[in-house]
Short mmCIF file of N, CA and C in Angstrom, two decimals:
data_model
loop_
_atom_site.label_atom_id
_atom_site.label_comp_id
_atom_site.label_asym_id
_atom_site.label_seq_id
_atom_site.Cartn_x
_atom_site.Cartn_y
_atom_site.Cartn_z
N MET A 13 -86.72 -32.95 45.57
CA MET A 13 -85.78 -31.96 45.29
C MET A 13 -86.37 -30.86 44.44
N SER A 14 -86.00 -29.78 44.78
CA SER A 14 -86.57 -28.63 44.09
C SER A 14 -85.67 -28.23 42.93
N VAL A 15 -86.16 -27.37 42.16
CA VAL A 15 -85.44 -26.90 40.97
C VAL A 15 -84.18 -26.16 41.41
N GLY A 16 -84.16 -25.46 42.46
CA GLY A 16 -83.00 -24.73 42.96
C GLY A 16 -81.92 -25.69 43.42
N GLU A 17 -82.37 -26.78 44.05
CA GLU A 17 -81.40 -27.75 44.52
C GLU A 17 -80.76 -28.47 43.33
N VAL A 18 -81.56 -28.80 42.32
CA VAL A 18 -81.03 -29.46 41.11
C VAL A 18 -80.06 -28.49 40.42
N ALA A 19 -80.40 -27.25 40.32
CA ALA A 19 -79.52 -26.27 39.68
C ALA A 19 -78.23 -26.15 40.49
N GLY A 20 -78.28 -26.17 41.81
CA GLY A 20 -77.09 -26.10 42.65
C GLY A 20 -76.23 -27.34 42.46
N LEU A 21 -76.91 -28.51 42.36
CA LEU A 21 -76.17 -29.76 42.15
C LEU A 21 -75.47 -29.75 40.79
N ILE A 22 -76.13 -29.27 39.74
CA ILE A 22 -75.52 -29.18 38.40
C ILE A 22 -74.35 -28.19 38.43
N ALA A 23 -74.53 -27.09 39.10
CA ALA A 23 -73.44 -26.11 39.19
C ALA A 23 -72.27 -26.70 39.95
N ALA A 24 -72.51 -27.47 41.00
CA ALA A 24 -71.44 -28.08 41.77
C ALA A 24 -70.70 -29.10 40.92
N CYS A 25 -71.46 -29.89 40.13
CA CYS A 25 -70.81 -30.88 39.25
C CYS A 25 -69.99 -30.19 38.17
N ALA A 26 -70.48 -29.12 37.62
CA ALA A 26 -69.76 -28.39 36.57
C ALA A 26 -68.49 -27.79 37.16
N LEU A 27 -68.59 -27.31 38.38
CA LEU A 27 -67.42 -26.75 39.02
C LEU A 27 -66.38 -27.83 39.29
N LEU A 28 -66.87 -29.03 39.70
CA LEU A 28 -65.97 -30.14 39.96
C LEU A 28 -65.27 -30.58 38.67
N ILE A 29 -65.98 -30.62 37.57
CA ILE A 29 -65.38 -30.99 36.27
C ILE A 29 -64.37 -29.91 35.84
N LEU A 30 -64.71 -28.68 36.03
CA LEU A 30 -63.81 -27.58 35.68
C LEU A 30 -62.53 -27.64 36.51
N VAL A 31 -62.62 -27.89 37.79
CA VAL A 31 -61.44 -28.00 38.66
C VAL A 31 -60.62 -29.21 38.23
N GLY A 32 -61.28 -30.33 37.86
CA GLY A 32 -60.57 -31.52 37.39
C GLY A 32 -59.80 -31.24 36.09
N LEU A 33 -60.45 -30.50 35.17
CA LEU A 33 -59.78 -30.18 33.90
C LEU A 33 -58.61 -29.21 34.10
N LEU A 34 -58.73 -28.29 35.03
CA LEU A 34 -57.66 -27.31 35.27
C LEU A 34 -56.54 -27.88 36.13
N ALA A 35 -56.79 -28.93 36.88
CA ALA A 35 -55.77 -29.50 37.76
C ALA A 35 -54.63 -30.11 36.94
N TYR A 36 -54.92 -30.76 35.81
CA TYR A 36 -53.87 -31.41 35.00
C TYR A 36 -52.85 -30.39 34.47
N PRO A 37 -53.27 -29.28 33.84
CA PRO A 37 -52.26 -28.31 33.39
C PRO A 37 -51.50 -27.66 34.55
N ILE A 38 -52.17 -27.49 35.68
CA ILE A 38 -51.50 -26.89 36.83
C ILE A 38 -50.42 -27.84 37.34
N LEU A 39 -50.70 -29.14 37.38
CA LEU A 39 -49.69 -30.11 37.78
C LEU A 39 -48.51 -30.12 36.81
N LYS A 40 -48.80 -30.08 35.51
CA LYS A 40 -47.75 -30.03 34.50
C LYS A 40 -46.91 -28.75 34.67
N LEU A 41 -47.57 -27.64 34.91
CA LEU A 41 -46.86 -26.37 35.12
C LEU A 41 -45.98 -26.45 36.36
N GLY A 42 -46.40 -27.14 37.38
CA GLY A 42 -45.60 -27.33 38.59
C GLY A 42 -44.33 -28.12 38.27
N LYS A 43 -44.48 -29.18 37.42
CA LYS A 43 -43.30 -29.95 37.03
C LYS A 43 -42.32 -29.09 36.21
N VAL A 44 -42.83 -28.22 35.34
CA VAL A 44 -41.98 -27.32 34.55
C VAL A 44 -41.24 -26.38 35.49
N PHE A 45 -41.94 -25.87 36.51
CA PHE A 45 -41.27 -24.99 37.47
C PHE A 45 -40.18 -25.74 38.25
N ASP A 46 -40.45 -27.00 38.60
CA ASP A 46 -39.44 -27.80 39.30
C ASP A 46 -38.19 -27.99 38.42
N GLU A 47 -38.41 -28.31 37.14
CA GLU A 47 -37.28 -28.49 36.22
C GLU A 47 -36.51 -27.16 36.05
N THR A 48 -37.24 -26.08 35.97
CA THR A 48 -36.60 -24.76 35.83
C THR A 48 -35.77 -24.44 37.07
N ARG A 49 -36.31 -24.76 38.24
CA ARG A 49 -35.58 -24.52 39.49
C ARG A 49 -34.30 -25.35 39.52
N ILE A 50 -34.38 -26.62 39.10
CA ILE A 50 -33.19 -27.48 39.08
C ILE A 50 -32.14 -26.94 38.09
N MET A 51 -32.61 -26.50 36.92
CA MET A 51 -31.69 -25.97 35.92
C MET A 51 -31.01 -24.68 36.41
N VAL A 52 -31.76 -23.79 37.02
CA VAL A 52 -31.19 -22.54 37.54
C VAL A 52 -30.19 -22.84 38.65
N LYS A 53 -30.49 -23.84 39.48
CA LYS A 53 -29.55 -24.22 40.54
C LYS A 53 -28.27 -24.77 39.94
N GLY A 54 -28.38 -25.57 38.88
CA GLY A 54 -27.20 -26.13 38.22
C GLY A 54 -26.36 -25.03 37.57
N VAL A 55 -27.02 -24.07 36.94
CA VAL A 55 -26.28 -22.96 36.31
C VAL A 55 -25.59 -22.13 37.38
N SER A 56 -26.26 -21.86 38.47
CA SER A 56 -25.63 -21.05 39.52
C SER A 56 -24.50 -21.83 40.19
N ASP A 57 -24.67 -23.15 40.36
CA ASP A 57 -23.60 -23.96 40.96
C ASP A 57 -22.36 -23.99 40.07
N SER A 58 -22.54 -24.02 38.74
CA SER A 58 -21.38 -24.08 37.84
C SER A 58 -20.83 -22.69 37.53
N SER A 59 -21.65 -21.66 37.65
CA SER A 59 -21.18 -20.32 37.33
C SER A 59 -20.39 -19.68 38.46
N VAL A 60 -20.61 -20.08 39.69
CA VAL A 60 -19.87 -19.51 40.82
C VAL A 60 -18.38 -19.83 40.71
N PRO A 61 -17.98 -21.10 40.47
CA PRO A 61 -16.54 -21.35 40.27
C PRO A 61 -16.00 -20.65 39.01
N LEU A 62 -16.82 -20.60 37.98
CA LEU A 62 -16.40 -19.93 36.75
C LEU A 62 -16.14 -18.45 37.00
N LEU A 63 -16.99 -17.82 37.76
CA LEU A 63 -16.79 -16.41 38.11
C LEU A 63 -15.53 -16.23 38.96
N GLY A 64 -15.24 -17.18 39.81
CA GLY A 64 -14.00 -17.12 40.59
C GLY A 64 -12.78 -17.21 39.68
N GLU A 65 -12.83 -18.10 38.68
CA GLU A 65 -11.72 -18.22 37.73
C GLU A 65 -11.57 -16.96 36.89
N VAL A 66 -12.70 -16.37 36.49
CA VAL A 66 -12.66 -15.13 35.71
C VAL A 66 -12.05 -14.01 36.55
N THR A 67 -12.39 -13.96 37.81
CA THR A 67 -11.83 -12.94 38.69
C THR A 67 -10.31 -13.12 38.82
N THR A 68 -9.87 -14.36 38.98
CA THR A 68 -8.44 -14.63 39.06
C THR A 68 -7.74 -14.24 37.75
N THR A 69 -8.35 -14.58 36.63
CA THR A 69 -7.76 -14.25 35.33
C THR A 69 -7.66 -12.74 35.14
N VAL A 70 -8.69 -12.03 35.51
CA VAL A 70 -8.67 -10.57 35.38
C VAL A 70 -7.61 -9.96 36.29
N ALA A 71 -7.46 -10.48 37.48
CA ALA A 71 -6.43 -9.96 38.40
C ALA A 71 -5.04 -10.22 37.84
N THR A 72 -4.82 -11.42 37.30
CA THR A 72 -3.51 -11.75 36.70
C THR A 72 -3.24 -10.87 35.49
N THR A 73 -4.28 -10.66 34.67
CA THR A 73 -4.13 -9.80 33.49
C THR A 73 -3.81 -8.37 33.89
N ASN A 74 -4.44 -7.88 34.93
CA ASN A 74 -4.14 -6.53 35.40
C ASN A 74 -2.71 -6.42 35.90
N ALA A 75 -2.22 -7.45 36.57
CA ALA A 75 -0.83 -7.42 37.04
C ALA A 75 0.13 -7.41 35.85
N GLN A 76 -0.16 -8.21 34.82
CA GLN A 76 0.69 -8.24 33.62
C GLN A 76 0.62 -6.90 32.89
N LEU A 77 -0.55 -6.30 32.83
CA LEU A 77 -0.67 -4.99 32.18
C LEU A 77 0.10 -3.92 32.94
N ALA A 78 0.16 -4.04 34.24
CA ALA A 78 0.95 -3.09 35.02
C ALA A 78 2.44 -3.24 34.67
N LYS A 79 2.89 -4.50 34.51
CA LYS A 79 4.29 -4.73 34.11
C LYS A 79 4.54 -4.17 32.72
N VAL A 80 3.61 -4.40 31.79
CA VAL A 80 3.76 -3.88 30.43
C VAL A 80 3.77 -2.36 30.45
N ASP A 81 2.96 -1.77 31.29
CA ASP A 81 2.93 -0.31 31.41
C ASP A 81 4.28 0.21 31.90
N THR A 82 4.89 -0.49 32.85
CA THR A 82 6.22 -0.10 33.35
C THR A 82 7.24 -0.21 32.22
N ILE A 83 7.17 -1.30 31.45
CA ILE A 83 8.11 -1.48 30.34
C ILE A 83 7.91 -0.38 29.30
N THR A 84 6.68 -0.04 29.00
CA THR A 84 6.40 1.02 28.03
C THR A 84 6.93 2.36 28.52
N ASP A 85 6.75 2.64 29.81
CA ASP A 85 7.28 3.89 30.36
C ASP A 85 8.80 3.93 30.25
N ASN A 86 9.45 2.80 30.55
CA ASN A 86 10.92 2.75 30.43
C ASN A 86 11.37 2.92 28.99
N ALA A 87 10.63 2.31 28.05
CA ALA A 87 10.98 2.46 26.64
C ALA A 87 10.82 3.91 26.20
N THR A 88 9.79 4.57 26.69
CA THR A 88 9.60 5.98 26.36
C THR A 88 10.75 6.82 26.92
N THR A 89 11.17 6.51 28.13
CA THR A 89 12.29 7.23 28.73
C THR A 89 13.57 7.01 27.93
N VAL A 90 13.82 5.77 27.52
CA VAL A 90 15.02 5.47 26.73
C VAL A 90 14.97 6.20 25.40
N THR A 91 13.81 6.21 24.76
CA THR A 91 13.67 6.90 23.48
C THR A 91 13.92 8.40 23.65
N THR A 92 13.38 8.97 24.69
CA THR A 92 13.59 10.40 24.96
C THR A 92 15.06 10.69 25.20
N ASN A 93 15.70 9.83 25.99
CA ASN A 93 17.12 10.03 26.28
C ASN A 93 17.97 9.86 25.01
N ALA A 94 17.62 8.90 24.17
CA ALA A 94 18.37 8.70 22.92
C ALA A 94 18.21 9.91 22.00
N ALA A 95 17.01 10.44 21.93
CA ALA A 95 16.79 11.63 21.10
C ALA A 95 17.58 12.82 21.64
N ALA A 96 17.59 12.97 22.95
CA ALA A 96 18.35 14.07 23.56
C ALA A 96 19.85 13.89 23.32
N LEU A 97 20.32 12.65 23.43
CA LEU A 97 21.73 12.37 23.18
C LEU A 97 22.10 12.64 21.73
N ALA A 98 21.23 12.25 20.81
CA ALA A 98 21.50 12.49 19.39
C ALA A 98 21.54 13.99 19.09
N SER A 99 20.61 14.73 19.64
CA SER A 99 20.63 16.18 19.39
C SER A 99 21.83 16.84 20.08
N LEU A 100 22.22 16.34 21.25
CA LEU A 100 23.41 16.87 21.92
C LEU A 100 24.65 16.58 21.08
N PHE A 101 24.76 15.36 20.57
CA PHE A 101 25.90 15.01 19.72
C PHE A 101 25.92 15.85 18.46
N ALA A 102 24.75 16.04 17.84
CA ALA A 102 24.68 16.85 16.63
C ALA A 102 25.07 18.30 16.92
N ALA A 103 24.68 18.78 18.08
CA ALA A 103 24.99 20.18 18.42
C ALA A 103 26.47 20.35 18.75
N THR A 104 27.06 19.38 19.45
CA THR A 104 28.45 19.55 19.87
C THR A 104 29.45 19.06 18.83
N ALA A 105 29.23 17.88 18.29
CA ALA A 105 30.23 17.30 17.38
C ALA A 105 29.79 17.37 15.93
N GLY A 106 28.53 17.60 15.69
CA GLY A 106 28.02 17.61 14.32
C GLY A 106 28.65 18.69 13.47
N GLY A 107 28.69 19.90 13.99
CA GLY A 107 29.27 21.02 13.24
C GLY A 107 30.74 20.80 12.92
N PRO A 108 31.56 20.49 13.91
CA PRO A 108 32.97 20.24 13.61
C PRO A 108 33.18 19.05 12.68
N LEU A 109 32.36 18.00 12.82
CA LEU A 109 32.51 16.85 11.93
C LEU A 109 32.18 17.22 10.49
N VAL A 110 31.14 18.02 10.32
CA VAL A 110 30.79 18.45 8.97
C VAL A 110 31.91 19.31 8.39
N LYS A 111 32.45 20.18 9.22
CA LYS A 111 33.55 21.04 8.75
C LYS A 111 34.78 20.21 8.41
N ALA A 112 35.08 19.21 9.24
CA ALA A 112 36.24 18.36 8.96
C ALA A 112 36.03 17.56 7.68
N ALA A 113 34.81 17.06 7.48
CA ALA A 113 34.52 16.31 6.26
C ALA A 113 34.65 17.21 5.03
N ALA A 114 34.15 18.41 5.13
CA ALA A 114 34.25 19.34 4.01
C ALA A 114 35.71 19.69 3.73
N PHE A 115 36.49 19.87 4.80
CA PHE A 115 37.90 20.19 4.62
C PHE A 115 38.64 19.04 3.94
N THR A 116 38.41 17.80 4.40
CA THR A 116 39.10 16.66 3.78
C THR A 116 38.66 16.48 2.34
N TYR A 117 37.40 16.75 2.05
CA TYR A 117 36.93 16.66 0.67
C TYR A 117 37.67 17.70 -0.19
N GLY A 118 37.78 18.90 0.33
CA GLY A 118 38.50 19.95 -0.41
C GLY A 118 39.96 19.60 -0.63
N VAL A 119 40.60 19.05 0.39
CA VAL A 119 42.01 18.67 0.27
C VAL A 119 42.17 17.56 -0.77
N ARG A 120 41.31 16.54 -0.70
CA ARG A 120 41.37 15.46 -1.69
C ARG A 120 41.16 16.00 -3.10
N ARG A 121 40.21 16.87 -3.23
CA ARG A 121 39.93 17.43 -4.56
C ARG A 121 41.11 18.26 -5.07
N ALA A 122 41.70 19.04 -4.17
CA ALA A 122 42.85 19.86 -4.57
C ALA A 122 44.01 18.97 -5.00
N PHE A 123 44.31 17.92 -4.22
CA PHE A 123 45.39 17.02 -4.61
C PHE A 123 45.07 16.29 -5.91
N GLY A 124 43.82 15.94 -6.10
CA GLY A 124 43.41 15.27 -7.34
C GLY A 124 43.60 16.19 -8.53
N GLU A 125 43.21 17.44 -8.39
CA GLU A 125 43.40 18.42 -9.47
C GLU A 125 44.88 18.63 -9.74
N SER A 126 45.65 18.70 -8.69
CA SER A 126 47.10 18.91 -8.83
C SER A 126 47.73 17.73 -9.57
N GLN A 127 47.34 16.53 -9.22
CA GLN A 127 47.89 15.35 -9.90
C GLN A 127 47.45 15.32 -11.36
N ARG A 128 46.22 15.66 -11.64
CA ARG A 128 45.74 15.68 -13.03
C ARG A 128 46.50 16.71 -13.86
N ARG A 129 46.71 17.87 -13.25
CA ARG A 129 47.47 18.90 -13.97
C ARG A 129 48.90 18.46 -14.25
N ASP A 130 49.52 17.81 -13.26
CA ASP A 130 50.88 17.31 -13.46
C ASP A 130 50.93 16.26 -14.56
N VAL A 131 49.98 15.36 -14.55
CA VAL A 131 49.94 14.32 -15.59
C VAL A 131 49.72 14.95 -16.95
N ALA A 132 48.78 15.88 -17.04
CA ALA A 132 48.51 16.54 -18.32
C ALA A 132 49.74 17.29 -18.81
N ARG A 133 50.44 17.96 -17.91
CA ARG A 133 51.66 18.69 -18.28
C ARG A 133 52.73 17.73 -18.80
N ARG A 134 52.91 16.61 -18.11
CA ARG A 134 53.91 15.63 -18.55
C ARG A 134 53.56 15.06 -19.91
N VAL A 135 52.28 14.74 -20.10
CA VAL A 135 51.85 14.18 -21.38
C VAL A 135 52.11 15.17 -22.51
N LYS A 136 51.76 16.42 -22.28
CA LYS A 136 51.97 17.44 -23.32
C LYS A 136 53.46 17.60 -23.63
N SER A 137 54.28 17.62 -22.56
CA SER A 137 55.71 17.78 -22.81
C SER A 137 56.30 16.56 -23.51
N ASP A 138 55.83 15.35 -23.16
CA ASP A 138 56.30 14.15 -23.85
C ASP A 138 55.88 14.15 -25.31
N MET A 139 54.64 14.57 -25.57
CA MET A 139 54.15 14.62 -26.96
C MET A 139 54.97 15.64 -27.76
N LYS A 140 55.25 16.75 -27.14
CA LYS A 140 56.03 17.80 -27.80
C LYS A 140 57.43 17.28 -28.12
N ALA A 141 58.02 16.61 -27.13
CA ALA A 141 59.38 16.08 -27.33
C ALA A 141 59.39 15.03 -28.43
N GLU A 142 58.38 14.19 -28.48
CA GLU A 142 58.32 13.16 -29.52
C GLU A 142 58.13 13.78 -30.90
N ARG A 143 57.32 14.83 -30.99
CA ARG A 143 57.14 15.50 -32.28
C ARG A 143 58.46 16.11 -32.75
N LYS A 144 59.14 16.75 -31.82
CA LYS A 144 60.43 17.35 -32.18
C LYS A 144 61.43 16.28 -32.60
N ALA A 145 61.43 15.17 -31.86
CA ALA A 145 62.35 14.09 -32.19
C ALA A 145 61.99 13.49 -33.54
N GLY A 146 60.69 13.42 -33.84
CA GLY A 146 60.24 12.88 -35.12
C GLY A 146 60.62 13.79 -36.26
N LYS A 147 60.53 15.09 -36.07
CA LYS A 147 60.90 16.04 -37.11
C LYS A 147 62.41 15.99 -37.36
N ARG A 148 63.18 15.84 -36.30
CA ARG A 148 64.64 15.76 -36.45
C ARG A 148 65.04 14.50 -37.18
N ALA A 149 64.33 13.44 -36.95
CA ALA A 149 64.68 12.18 -37.59
C ALA A 149 64.15 12.12 -39.00
N GLY A 150 63.38 13.08 -39.40
CA GLY A 150 62.87 13.14 -40.75
C GLY A 150 61.53 12.44 -40.91
N ARG A 151 60.97 12.08 -39.87
CA ARG A 151 59.64 11.46 -39.96
C ARG A 151 58.58 12.54 -39.85
N SER A 152 57.51 12.26 -40.53
CA SER A 152 56.45 13.27 -40.51
C SER A 152 55.56 13.14 -39.29
N ALA A 153 55.50 11.95 -38.73
CA ALA A 153 54.62 11.76 -37.57
C ALA A 153 55.34 10.96 -36.51
N ALA A 154 55.06 11.27 -35.27
CA ALA A 154 55.66 10.56 -34.15
C ALA A 154 54.90 9.27 -33.91
N PRO A 155 55.56 8.22 -33.37
CA PRO A 155 54.83 6.99 -33.08
C PRO A 155 53.77 7.25 -32.01
N ARG A 156 52.66 6.56 -32.16
CA ARG A 156 51.53 6.78 -31.23
C ARG A 156 51.73 5.97 -29.96
N GLN A 157 51.40 6.60 -28.85
CA GLN A 157 51.42 5.91 -27.56
C GLN A 157 49.99 5.78 -27.08
N ASN A 158 49.80 4.85 -26.15
CA ASN A 158 48.48 4.65 -25.57
C ASN A 158 48.32 5.60 -24.39
N PHE A 159 47.60 6.71 -24.61
CA PHE A 159 47.39 7.70 -23.56
C PHE A 159 46.13 7.43 -22.72
N ASP A 160 45.44 6.33 -23.04
CA ASP A 160 44.26 5.97 -22.24
C ASP A 160 44.66 5.50 -20.86
N ASN A 161 45.84 4.92 -20.74
CA ASN A 161 46.34 4.44 -19.46
C ASN A 161 47.37 5.43 -18.94
N PRO A 162 47.09 6.21 -17.92
CA PRO A 162 48.02 7.23 -17.44
C PRO A 162 49.31 6.64 -16.88
N GLU A 163 49.29 5.41 -16.41
CA GLU A 163 50.50 4.81 -15.85
C GLU A 163 51.54 4.56 -16.92
N SER A 164 51.10 4.30 -18.15
CA SER A 164 52.08 4.06 -19.24
C SER A 164 52.76 5.34 -19.63
N VAL A 165 52.12 6.47 -19.38
CA VAL A 165 52.70 7.76 -19.72
C VAL A 165 53.74 8.15 -18.70
N LEU A 166 53.50 7.85 -17.45
CA LEU A 166 54.41 8.25 -16.38
C LEU A 166 55.62 7.38 -16.48
#
C-alpha cells in the first residue's frame, strides 16, 4: 500500500467517525421534530372546536348588541318626546299656572292682611274700652288680658 492509499483510508475512517458522531444528534433532532409535529396537531385539533365556539359566541353577542342598540334608540326617542312634552306643557300651561299661583298668593296675602287689621282694630278698641271702664270705676289701670293668643281677644 502506498502512502496515498493509507491517507485515503485514514480520511475514509475519519469521515466514517464524523458521520457516526453527527448521526446521534440528527436522530435526536428528528425525535424533537416528531414531538413538535404531534403537539402542533393536538393544538390545531383542540383549537378548531374552540374557534367554532368563539364564532358562535361572537355571533350571539352581536345579536344581543343589536337588541341593546334598538333599546337605546327607543330610550333616546322617549327622552326626546318627554322633553318636547315638558316644553310644550311649560309653553301652554306654564304661564297661566304661574299667573294663577301668583294670583292666589296675592289673594291669600290680602285676606291675611285684612284679618290682621281687623284683629288689631278690635284689640285696640277693646283696650280703649277697658281703659275707659277702668277710669270710670276709679281704677288707675285696667286688668291685663293675654294678647299673645288672638283667639282669646276675639
